[in-house]
Coordinates of N, CA, C and O and ligand atoms in Angstrom, one line a residue:
X6 N 0.9 -1.2 0.0 CA 0.0 0.0 0.0 C 0.9 1.2 0.0 O 1.9 1.3 0.7
X7 N 0.6 2.2 -0.9 CA 1.4 3.4 -0.9 C 1.1 4.3 0.3 O -0.1 4.5 0.5
X8 N 2.1 4.8 0.9 CA 1.9 5.6 2.1 C 1.3 7.0 1.6 O 1.6 7.4 0.5
X9 N 0.5 7.6 2.5 CA -0.1 8.9 2.2 C 0.5 9.9 3.2 O 0.2 9.7 4.4
X10 N 1.2 10.8 2.8 CA 1.9 11.8 3.6 C 1.1 13.2 3.5 O 0.9 13.6 2.4
X11 N 0.8 13.7 4.7 CA 0.2 15.1 4.7 C 1.3 16.0 5.3 O 1.9 15.6 6.4
X12 N 1.6 17.1 4.7 CA 2.6 18.0 5.2 C 1.9 19.3 5.7 O 1.0 19.8 5.0
X13 N 2.2 19.7 6.9 CA 1.6 20.9 7.4 C 2.7 22.0 7.5 O 3.8 21.7 7.9
X14 N 2.4 23.2 6.9 CA 3.4 24.2 6.8 C 2.8 25.6 6.9 O 1.6 25.8 6.4
X15 N 3.5 26.5 7.5 CA 2.9 27.9 7.6 C 3.6 28.9 6.8 O 3.2 30.1 6.7
X16 N 4.8 28.5 6.3 CA 5.6 29.6 5.6 C 6.0 29.2 4.2 O 5.2 28.7 3.4
X17 N 7.3 29.4 3.9 CA 7.8 29.3 2.6 C 7.8 27.9 2.0 O 7.6 27.6 0.9
X18 N 7.9 26.9 3.0 CA 7.8 25.5 2.5 C 9.0 25.0 1.8 O 8.9 24.1 1.0
X19 N 10.2 25.5 2.1 CA 11.4 24.9 1.5 C 11.7 23.5 2.0 O 12.2 22.7 1.2
X20 N 11.3 23.2 3.2 CA 11.4 21.8 3.7 C 10.4 20.9 3.0 O 10.7 19.8 2.6
X21 N 9.2 21.4 2.8 CA 8.2 20.7 2.0 C 8.8 20.4 0.6 O 8.7 19.3 0.1
X22 N 9.4 21.4 0.0 CA 9.9 21.3 -1.4 C 11.0 20.2 -1.4 O 11.1 19.4 -2.4
X23 N 11.8 20.1 -0.3 CA 12.8 19.1 -0.3 C 12.2 17.7 -0.3 O 12.6 16.8 -1.0
X24 N 11.1 17.5 0.4 CA 10.3 16.3 0.4 C 9.8 16.0 -1.0 O 9.9 14.9 -1.6
X25 N 9.2 17.0 -1.6 CA 8.6 16.9 -2.9 C 9.6 16.5 -4.0 O 9.3 15.7 -4.9
X26 N 10.8 17.0 -3.8 CA 11.9 16.8 -4.8 C 12.6 15.4 -4.6 O 13.5 15.1 -5.3
X27 N 12.2 14.7 -3.5 CA 12.9 13.5 -3.1 C 12.1 12.3 -3.6 O 10.9 12.4 -4.0
X28 N 12.6 11.1 -3.5 CA 11.9 9.9 -3.8 C 10.6 9.7 -3.1 O 9.7 9.0 -3.6
X29 N 10.5 10.3 -1.9 CA 9.2 10.1 -1.1 C 8.2 11.2 -1.6 O 7.0 11.2 -1.1
X30 N 8.6 12.1 -2.5 CA 7.7 13.1 -2.9 C 6.4 12.7 -3.4 O 5.3 13.3 -3.2
X31 N 6.4 11.5 -4.1 CA 5.1 11.1 -4.7 C 4.2 10.5 -3.7 O 3.0 10.2 -4.0
X32 N 4.6 10.4 -2.4 CA 3.8 9.9 -1.3 C 3.1 11.1 -0.6 O 2.2 11.0 0.1
X33 N 3.5 12.3 -1.0 CA 2.9 13.5 -0.4 C 1.6 13.8 -1.1 O 1.6 14.1 -2.3
X34 N 0.5 13.6 -0.5 CA -0.8 13.7 -1.1 C -1.5 15.1 -0.8 O -2.5 15.4 -1.5
X35 N -1.0 15.8 0.2 CA -1.7 17.1 0.5 C -0.8 17.9 1.4 O 0.1 17.4 2.1
X36 N -1.0 19.2 1.3 CA -0.4 20.2 2.1 C -1.4 21.0 2.8 O -2.4 21.5 2.2
X37 N -1.3 21.2 4.1 CA -2.3 22.0 4.9 C -1.5 23.1 5.6 O -0.4 23.0 5.9
X38 N -2.2 24.2 5.7 CA -1.6 25.4 6.4 C -2.7 26.1 7.3 O -3.9 25.9 7.1
X39 N -2.2 26.9 8.2 CA -3.0 27.8 9.0 C -3.0 29.2 8.4 O -3.8 30.1 8.8
X40 N -2.2 29.4 7.3 CA -2.0 30.7 6.8 C -2.3 30.7 5.3 O -1.7 30.0 4.5
X41 N -3.4 31.4 4.9 CA -3.9 31.3 3.5 C -2.9 31.6 2.5 O -3.0 31.0 1.4
X42 N -2.0 32.5 2.8 CA -1.0 32.9 1.7 C 0.4 32.3 1.9 O 1.4 32.8 1.4
X43 N 0.4 31.2 2.6 CA 1.7 30.5 2.8 C 2.2 30.0 1.4 O 1.5 29.4 0.7
X44 N 3.5 30.3 1.1 CA 4.0 29.9 -0.2 C 4.1 28.4 -0.3 O 4.0 27.8 -1.4
X45 N 4.1 27.7 0.9 CA 4.0 26.2 0.9 C 2.8 25.7 0.1 O 2.8 24.7 -0.6
X46 N 1.7 26.5 0.2 CA 0.4 26.1 -0.5 C 0.6 26.2 -2.0 O 0.1 25.4 -2.8
X47 N 1.3 27.3 -2.4 CA 1.6 27.5 -3.8 C 2.5 26.3 -4.4 O 2.2 25.8 -5.4
X48 N 3.5 25.9 -3.6 CA 4.3 24.8 -4.0 C 3.5 23.5 -4.2 O 3.7 22.8 -5.1
X49 N 2.5 23.4 -3.3 CA 1.6 22.2 -3.5 C 0.8 22.3 -4.8 O 0.8 21.3 -5.6
X50 N 0.1 23.4 -5.0 CA -0.7 23.5 -6.2 C 0.1 23.4 -7.5 O -0.3 22.8 -8.5
X51 N 1.4 24.0 -7.4 CA 2.2 23.9 -8.6 C 2.7 22.5 -8.9 O 3.0 22.1 -10.0
X52 N 2.6 21.7 -7.8 CA 3.0 20.2 -7.9 C 1.8 19.4 -8.3 O 1.9 18.2 -8.6
X53 N 0.6 20.0 -8.2 CA -0.6 19.3 -8.5 C -1.1 18.4 -7.4 O -1.9 17.5 -7.6
X54 N -0.8 18.8 -6.2 CA -1.4 18.0 -5.0 C -2.3 19.0 -4.3 O -2.2 20.2 -4.4
X55 N -3.2 18.3 -3.5 CA -4.2 19.1 -2.7 C -3.6 20.0 -1.7 O -2.5 19.7 -1.2
X56 N -4.2 21.2 -1.6 CA -3.8 22.2 -0.6 C -5.0 22.7 0.1 O -6.0 23.0 -0.5
X57 N -4.9 22.8 1.5 CA -6.0 23.3 2.2 C -5.5 24.3 3.3 O -4.4 24.2 3.7
X58 N -6.4 25.2 3.7 CA -6.1 26.1 4.8 C -7.1 26.0 5.8 O -8.3 25.9 5.5
X59 N -6.7 25.9 7.1 CA -7.6 25.9 8.2 C -7.1 27.1 9.1 O -6.1 27.0 9.8
X60 N -7.7 28.3 8.9 CA -7.2 29.5 9.5 C -7.9 29.8 10.8 O -9.1 29.8 10.9
X61 N -7.1 30.1 11.9 CA -7.7 30.4 13.1 C -8.7 31.6 13.0 O -9.7 31.7 13.8
X62 N -8.5 32.5 12.0 CA -9.4 33.6 11.9 C -10.8 33.2 11.6 O -11.8 33.9 11.8
X63 N -11.0 32.0 11.1 CA -12.3 31.5 10.7 C -13.0 30.7 11.8 O -14.1 30.2 11.6
X64 N -12.4 30.7 13.0 CA -13.0 30.0 14.1 C -13.1 30.8 15.4 O -12.2 31.7 15.6
X65 N -14.1 30.6 16.2 CA -14.3 31.4 17.4 C -13.3 31.1 18.5 O -12.9 31.9 19.3
X66 N -12.9 29.8 18.6 CA -12.0 29.4 19.7 C -10.9 28.5 19.1 O -11.1 28.0 18.0
X67 N -9.9 28.3 19.9 CA -8.8 27.4 19.5 C -9.3 26.0 19.4 O -8.9 25.2 18.5
X68 N -10.2 25.7 20.3 CA -10.8 24.3 20.3 C -11.5 24.1 19.0 O -11.4 23.0 18.3
X69 N -12.3 25.1 18.5 CA -13.0 24.9 17.2 C -12.0 24.8 16.1 O -12.2 24.1 15.1
X70 N -10.9 25.6 16.2 CA -9.9 25.5 15.1 C -9.2 24.1 15.1 O -9.1 23.5 14.0
X71 N -8.9 23.6 16.2 CA -8.4 22.2 16.3 C -9.3 21.2 15.7 O -8.9 20.3 14.9
X72 N -10.6 21.4 16.0 CA -11.6 20.5 15.4 C -11.7 20.6 13.9 O -11.8 19.6 13.2
X73 N -11.6 21.8 13.5 CA -11.6 22.1 12.0 C -10.4 21.5 11.3 O -10.4 20.8 10.3
X74 N -9.2 21.6 12.0 CA -8.0 21.0 11.5 C -8.1 19.5 11.5 O -7.7 18.9 10.5
X75 N -8.6 18.9 12.5 CA -8.7 17.5 12.6 C -9.6 17.0 11.5 O -9.3 16.0 10.8
X76 N -10.7 17.7 11.2 CA -11.6 17.2 10.1 C -10.9 17.3 8.8 O -11.0 16.4 8.0
X77 N -10.1 18.3 8.6 CA -9.4 18.5 7.3 C -8.3 17.4 7.2 O -8.1 16.8 6.1
X78 N -7.7 17.1 8.3 CA -6.7 16.0 8.3 C -7.3 14.6 8.0 O -6.9 13.9 7.2
X79 N -8.4 14.4 8.7 CA -9.1 13.1 8.5 C -9.5 12.9 7.0 O -9.4 11.8 6.4
X80 N -9.9 14.0 6.4 CA -10.3 13.9 5.0 C -9.2 13.4 4.0 O -9.4 12.8 3.0
X81 N -7.9 13.7 4.5 CA -6.8 13.3 3.7 C -6.4 11.8 3.9 O -5.8 11.2 3.1
X82 N -6.8 11.3 5.1 CA -6.5 9.9 5.4 C -5.0 9.6 5.4 O -4.6 8.7 4.7
X83 N -4.2 10.5 6.1 CA -2.8 10.3 6.0 C -2.3 9.1 6.9 O -2.8 8.8 7.9
X84 N -1.2 8.5 6.4 CA -0.5 7.5 7.2 C 0.6 8.2 8.1 O 1.0 7.7 9.1
X85 N 1.0 9.4 7.6 CA 2.1 10.2 8.3 C 1.8 11.6 8.1 O 1.5 12.1 7.0
X86 N 1.9 12.4 9.2 CA 1.7 13.8 9.1 C 3.1 14.4 9.4 O 3.7 14.1 10.5
X87 N 3.6 15.3 8.5 CA 4.9 16.0 8.7 C 4.7 17.4 9.0 O 4.2 18.1 8.1
X88 N 5.0 17.9 10.1 CA 4.9 19.3 10.5 C 6.3 19.9 10.1 O 7.3 19.6 10.7
X89 N 6.3 20.7 9.0 CA 7.5 21.3 8.5 C 7.4 22.8 8.4 O 7.1 23.4 7.4
X90 N 7.6 23.4 9.6 CA 7.4 24.8 9.6 C 6.0 25.2 9.8 O 5.5 26.2 9.3
X91 N 5.3 24.4 10.6 CA 3.9 24.7 11.0 C 3.9 25.4 12.3 O 4.4 24.8 13.3
X92 N 3.5 26.6 12.4 CA 3.8 27.4 13.5 C 2.6 27.5 14.6 O 2.5 28.4 15.3
X93 N 1.8 26.4 14.6 CA 0.8 26.3 15.6 C 1.0 25.0 16.4 O 1.5 24.1 15.9
X94 N 0.5 25.1 17.6 CA 0.6 23.9 18.5 C -0.6 23.0 18.1 O -1.7 23.4 18.0
X95 N -0.3 21.8 17.7 CA -1.3 20.8 17.3 C -2.0 20.3 18.5 O -1.3 19.8 19.5
X96 N -3.3 20.4 18.6 CA -4.1 20.1 19.8 C -4.0 18.6 20.2 O -3.8 17.7 19.3
X97 N -4.4 18.4 21.5 CA -4.3 17.0 22.0 C -5.2 16.0 21.3 O -4.9 14.9 21.1
X98 N -6.4 16.5 20.8 CA -7.3 15.7 20.1 C -6.6 15.1 18.8 O -6.8 13.9 18.5
X99 N -5.9 16.0 18.1 CA -5.2 15.5 16.9 C -4.0 14.6 17.2 O -3.8 13.5 16.6
X100 N -3.3 15.0 18.3 CA -2.1 14.2 18.7 C -2.6 12.8 19.0 O -2.1 11.7 18.7
X101 N -3.8 12.7 19.8 CA -4.3 11.4 20.2 C -4.7 10.6 19.0 O -4.5 9.4 18.9
X102 N -5.4 11.2 18.1 CA -5.9 10.5 16.9 C -4.8 10.0 16.0 O -5.0 9.0 15.3
X103 N -3.7 10.6 16.0 CA -2.6 10.2 15.1 C -1.3 10.0 15.9 O -0.2 10.1 15.3
X104 N -1.4 9.6 17.1 CA -0.2 9.4 17.9 C 0.8 8.4 17.3 O 0.4 7.4 16.7
X105 N 2.1 8.8 17.2 CA 3.1 8.0 16.6 C 3.2 8.2 15.1 O 4.0 7.6 14.4
X106 N 2.3 9.0 14.5 CA 2.3 9.2 13.1 C 2.4 10.7 12.7 O 2.1 11.1 11.6
X107 N 2.8 11.5 13.7 CA 3.0 12.9 13.5 C 4.4 13.3 13.9 O 4.8 13.0 15.0
X108 N 5.2 13.8 12.9 CA 6.6 14.2 13.3 C 6.7 15.7 13.0 O 6.0 16.3 12.2
X109 N 7.7 16.3 13.6 CA 8.0 17.7 13.5 C 9.5 17.9 13.3 O 10.3 17.1 13.8
X110 N 9.8 19.0 12.6 CA 11.2 19.3 12.5 C 11.4 20.7 13.2 O 10.6 21.6 13.0
X111 N 12.5 20.8 14.1 CA 12.7 22.0 14.9 C 14.1 22.4 14.6 O 15.1 21.6 14.7
X112 N 14.3 23.8 14.5 CA 15.7 24.2 14.1 C 16.6 24.5 15.4 O 17.2 25.6 15.5
X113 N 16.6 23.5 16.3 CA 17.5 23.5 17.4 C 17.7 22.1 17.9 O 17.0 21.2 17.5
X114 N 18.7 21.9 18.8 CA 19.0 20.6 19.3 C 18.1 20.4 20.6 O 18.6 20.6 21.7
X115 N 16.9 20.0 20.4 CA 16.0 19.8 21.5 C 16.7 18.8 22.5 O 17.4 17.9 22.1
X116 N 16.4 18.9 23.8 CA 15.4 19.8 24.4 C 15.9 21.3 24.6 O 15.1 22.1 25.1
X117 N 17.0 21.6 24.0 CA 17.5 23.0 24.1 C 16.6 23.8 23.1 O 16.3 23.4 22.0
X118 N 16.3 25.0 23.6 CA 15.7 26.1 22.7 C 14.4 25.6 22.0 O 14.3 25.7 20.7
X119 N 13.4 25.1 22.7 CA 12.1 24.8 22.1 C 11.4 26.0 21.8 O 11.8 27.1 22.1
X120 N 10.2 25.9 21.1 CA 9.4 27.0 20.8 C 9.7 27.7 19.5 O 10.5 27.3 18.7
X121 N 9.0 28.8 19.3 CA 8.9 29.5 18.0 C 10.2 30.2 17.6 O 10.3 30.6 16.4
X122 N 11.2 30.4 18.5 CA 12.4 31.2 18.2 C 13.6 30.4 18.6 O 14.6 31.0 19.1
X123 N 13.7 29.2 18.2 CA 14.8 28.3 18.6 C 16.2 28.9 18.1 O 17.2 28.8 18.7
X124 N 16.2 29.4 16.8 CA 17.4 29.9 16.3 C 17.9 31.1 17.0 O 19.0 31.3 17.4
X125 N 17.0 32.1 17.2 CA 17.3 33.3 17.8 C 17.7 33.1 19.3 O 18.7 33.6 19.8
X126 N 17.0 32.1 20.0 CA 17.4 31.8 21.4 C 18.8 31.2 21.5 O 19.5 31.5 22.4
X127 N 19.1 30.3 20.5 CA 20.5 29.7 20.6 C 21.5 30.8 20.4 O 22.5 30.8 21.1
X128 N 21.3 31.7 19.5 CA 22.3 32.8 19.2 C 22.4 33.7 20.5 O 23.5 34.0 20.9
X129 N 21.2 34.0 21.0 CA 21.2 34.9 22.2 C 21.9 34.3 23.4 O 22.6 34.9 24.2
X130 N 21.8 32.9 23.5 CA 22.4 32.3 24.7 C 23.9 32.2 24.5 O 24.6 32.2 25.5
X131 N 24.3 32.2 23.3 CA 25.8 32.1 23.0 C 26.3 30.7 22.9 O 27.6 30.5 23.1
X132 N 25.5 29.7 22.6 CA 26.0 28.4 22.4 C 26.9 28.4 21.1 O 26.7 29.2 20.3
X133 N 27.8 27.5 21.1 CA 28.7 27.4 19.9 C 28.2 26.4 18.9 O 28.7 26.4 17.7
X134 N 27.4 25.5 19.4 CA 26.8 24.5 18.5 C 25.3 24.4 18.7 O 24.8 24.4 19.8
X135 N 24.6 24.4 17.6 CA 23.1 24.2 17.6 C 22.8 23.1 16.6 O 23.7 22.3 16.3
X136 N 21.6 23.2 16.0 CA 21.4 22.2 15.0 C 19.9 22.1 14.7 O 19.1 23.0 14.9
X137 N 19.4 20.8 14.4 CA 18.0 20.6 14.1 C 17.6 19.2 14.7 O 18.5 18.4 14.8
X138 N 16.3 19.1 14.9 CA 15.8 17.9 15.5 C 14.5 17.5 14.8 O 13.7 18.3 14.5
X139 N 14.4 16.2 14.4 CA 13.1 15.7 14.0 C 12.6 14.8 15.1 O 13.4 13.9 15.7
X140 N 11.4 15.0 15.5 CA 10.8 14.3 16.7 C 9.4 14.0 16.5 O 8.7 14.6 15.6
X141 N 8.9 13.1 17.3 CA 7.4 12.8 17.3 C 6.7 13.9 18.0 O 7.3 14.5 18.9
X142 N 5.5 14.2 17.5 CA 4.7 15.3 18.2 C 3.9 14.7 19.3 O 3.2 13.7 19.1
X143 N 4.0 15.3 20.5 CA 3.1 14.9 21.6 C 2.3 16.1 22.0 O 2.3 17.1 21.3
X144 N 1.7 16.1 23.2 CA 0.8 17.2 23.6 C 1.6 18.4 24.0 O 1.1 19.5 24.1
X145 N 2.9 18.3 24.1 CA 3.7 19.4 24.5 C 4.2 20.3 23.4 O 3.9 20.0 22.2
X146 N 5.1 21.2 23.7 CA 5.7 22.1 22.7 C 7.1 21.6 22.4 O 8.0 21.7 23.3
X147 N 7.3 20.9 21.3 CA 8.6 20.4 20.9 C 9.1 19.4 22.0 O 10.3 19.3 22.2
X148 N 8.2 18.6 22.6 CA 8.6 17.7 23.7 C 8.6 16.2 23.3 O 8.9 15.4 24.1
X149 N 8.1 15.9 22.1 CA 7.9 14.5 21.8 C 9.3 13.8 21.6 O 10.3 14.4 21.5
X150 N 9.3 12.4 21.6 CA 10.5 11.7 21.6 C 11.3 12.0 20.3 O 10.7 12.1 19.2
X151 N 12.6 12.1 20.5 CA 13.5 12.5 19.4 C 13.8 11.3 18.5 O 14.1 10.2 18.9
X152 N 13.7 11.6 17.2 CA 14.0 10.6 16.2 C 15.4 10.8 15.6 O 16.2 9.8 15.5
X153 N 15.8 12.0 15.3 CA 17.1 12.2 14.7 C 17.5 13.7 14.9 O 16.7 14.6 15.0
X154 N 18.9 13.9 14.9 CA 19.4 15.3 15.1 C 20.6 15.5 14.2 O 21.3 14.5 13.9
X155 N 20.9 16.7 13.9 CA 22.1 17.1 13.2 C 22.7 18.3 13.8 O 21.9 19.3 14.1
X156 N 24.0 18.4 14.1 CA 24.6 19.6 14.7 C 25.0 20.6 13.6 O 25.4 20.2 12.5
X157 N 24.9 21.8 14.0 CA 25.4 22.9 13.1 C 26.2 23.9 13.9 O 25.8 24.3 15.0
X158 N 27.4 24.1 13.5 CA 28.3 25.0 14.2 C 27.9 26.5 14.0 O 27.5 26.9 12.8
X159 N 27.8 27.2 15.0 CA 27.5 28.7 14.9 C 28.8 29.4 14.6 O 29.8 29.3 15.3
X160 N 28.7 30.3 13.5 CA 29.9 31.1 13.1 C 29.8 32.4 13.9 O 28.8 32.9 14.2
X161 N 31.0 33.0 14.2 CA 31.1 34.2 14.9 C 30.2 35.4 14.3 O 29.6 36.2 15.0
X162 N 30.1 35.4 13.0 CA 29.4 36.5 12.4 C 27.9 36.1 12.0 O 27.3 36.8 11.2
X163 N 27.5 35.0 12.5 CA 26.1 34.5 12.2 C 25.1 35.5 12.7 O 25.1 36.1 13.8
X164 N 24.1 35.7 11.8 CA 22.8 36.4 12.2 C 21.8 35.3 12.3 O 22.0 34.1 11.9
X165 N 20.6 35.7 12.9 CA 19.5 34.7 12.9 C 19.2 34.1 11.6 O 19.1 32.9 11.4
X166 N 19.2 35.0 10.6 CA 18.9 34.5 9.2 C 20.0 33.6 8.6 O 19.7 32.5 8.1
X167 N 21.2 34.0 8.8 CA 22.3 33.2 8.2 C 22.4 31.9 8.8 O 22.5 30.8 8.2
X168 N 22.2 31.8 10.1 CA 22.3 30.6 10.9 C 21.1 29.7 10.5 O 21.2 28.5 10.3
X169 N 19.9 30.3 10.4 CA 18.7 29.5 10.1 C 18.8 28.9 8.8 O 18.5 27.8 8.6
X170 N 19.3 29.7 7.8 CA 19.5 29.1 6.5 C 20.4 27.9 6.5 O 20.2 26.9 5.8
X171 N 21.5 28.0 7.3 CA 22.4 26.9 7.3 C 21.8 25.7 8.0 O 22.0 24.5 7.6
X172 N 21.0 26.0 9.0 CA 20.3 24.9 9.7 C 19.3 24.2 8.8 O 19.2 23.0 8.7
X173 N 18.6 25.0 8.0 CA 17.6 24.5 7.1 C 18.2 23.5 6.0 O 17.6 22.6 5.6
X174 N 19.5 23.8 5.6 CA 20.1 22.9 4.7 C 20.2 21.5 5.3 O 19.9 20.5 4.7
X175 N 20.5 21.4 6.6 CA 20.6 20.2 7.3 C 19.2 19.6 7.6 O 19.0 18.4 7.5
X176 N 18.3 20.5 7.9 CA 16.9 20.0 8.2 C 16.3 19.3 6.9 O 15.6 18.3 7.0
X177 N 16.5 19.9 5.8 CA 16.0 19.3 4.6 C 16.5 17.9 4.3 O 15.8 17.0 4.1
X178 N 17.8 17.7 4.6 CA 18.4 16.4 4.4 C 17.9 15.4 5.5 O 17.5 14.3 5.2
X179 N 17.9 15.9 6.7 CA 17.5 15.0 7.8 C 16.0 14.6 7.7 O 15.7 13.4 7.9
X180 N 15.2 15.6 7.3 CA 13.7 15.3 7.2 C 13.5 14.2 6.1 O 12.7 13.3 6.3
X181 N 14.1 14.4 5.0 CA 14.0 13.4 3.9 C 14.4 12.1 4.3 O 13.8 11.0 4.1
X182 N 15.6 12.0 5.0 CA 16.1 10.7 5.5 C 15.1 10.1 6.4 O 14.8 8.9 6.3
X183 N 14.6 10.8 7.4 CA 13.7 10.2 8.4 C 12.4 9.8 7.7 O 11.9 8.6 8.0
X184 N 11.8 10.6 6.9 CA 10.5 10.2 6.2 C 10.8 9.0 5.3 O 9.9 8.1 5.3
X185 N 11.9 9.0 4.6 CA 12.2 7.8 3.8 C 12.2 6.5 4.6 O 11.7 5.5 4.2
X186 N 12.9 6.6 5.7 CA 13.0 5.4 6.6 C 11.7 5.0 7.2 O 11.3 3.9 7.3
X187 N 10.8 6.0 7.5 CA 9.6 5.7 8.1 C 8.6 5.1 7.2 O 7.9 4.1 7.5
X188 N 8.5 5.6 6.0 CA 7.5 5.0 5.0 C 8.1 3.8 4.3 O 7.4 2.9 3.9
X189 N 9.5 3.8 4.2 CA 10.1 2.7 3.5 C 9.9 1.4 4.4 O 9.8 0.3 3.9
X190 N 9.8 1.6 5.7 CA 9.7 0.5 6.6 C 8.3 -0.2 6.6 O 8.0 -1.3 7.0
X191 N 7.3 0.6 6.0 CA 5.9 0.1 6.0 C 5.7 -1.0 4.9 O 6.2 -0.8 3.9
Ligands
GRF1537 C1 12.2 25.3 9.6 O1 13.4 25.7 10.1 C2 11.4 24.7 10.7 O2 12.2 23.9 11.6 C3 10.9 25.9 11.4 O3 10.4 26.7 10.4 C4 11.3 26.5 9.2 C5 10.5 26.2 8.0 O4 11.2 26.5 6.9 N1 9.8 25.5 12.3 P1 10.5 26.5 5.4 O5 9.2 27.3 5.5 O6 10.2 25.0 5.2 O7 11.5 27.1 4.5

């Protein structure tokens, strides 16, 4: 049975693109976002795969938004959900429904520097080595069990952007490797 991968993304989607350009690309059946103008959605439509938006602005409460996202996810019938730059916390209802089948990529060496500003926080702290982490999603923020990590040396002249771009080079490779092993094993 061919695996069905759903990618969730809020931004430019360069990690999504890495998956699409890889051998697992043809298993990506849909891209979902919380942001209507996310370029990740454009990448999906240009590739000819389904793209949907579940925007918090369309819901009265976060619980309603989570229910809306869960309904959109169920409609895709994914075997694996990949959060690749999805900047919302996935609610417990969704985590429970897909436990063990949702992974996230984070631009820091968890458990260090969790949250929405991992790159900036690592720079501000003054660590010499940071990196990226692919982990299972649980009910916490970047707290699920770790699958794989890659270290990235911080250069003295690094800015948040220069460091993040170097981390993303490793994230793209790591994410493709992890997803390939996860669906290849099925
Ligand atoms: C990645 O670094 C991811 O870890 C973080 O947001 C970035 C997404 O990059 N949460 P892109 O939108 O795939 O280029």
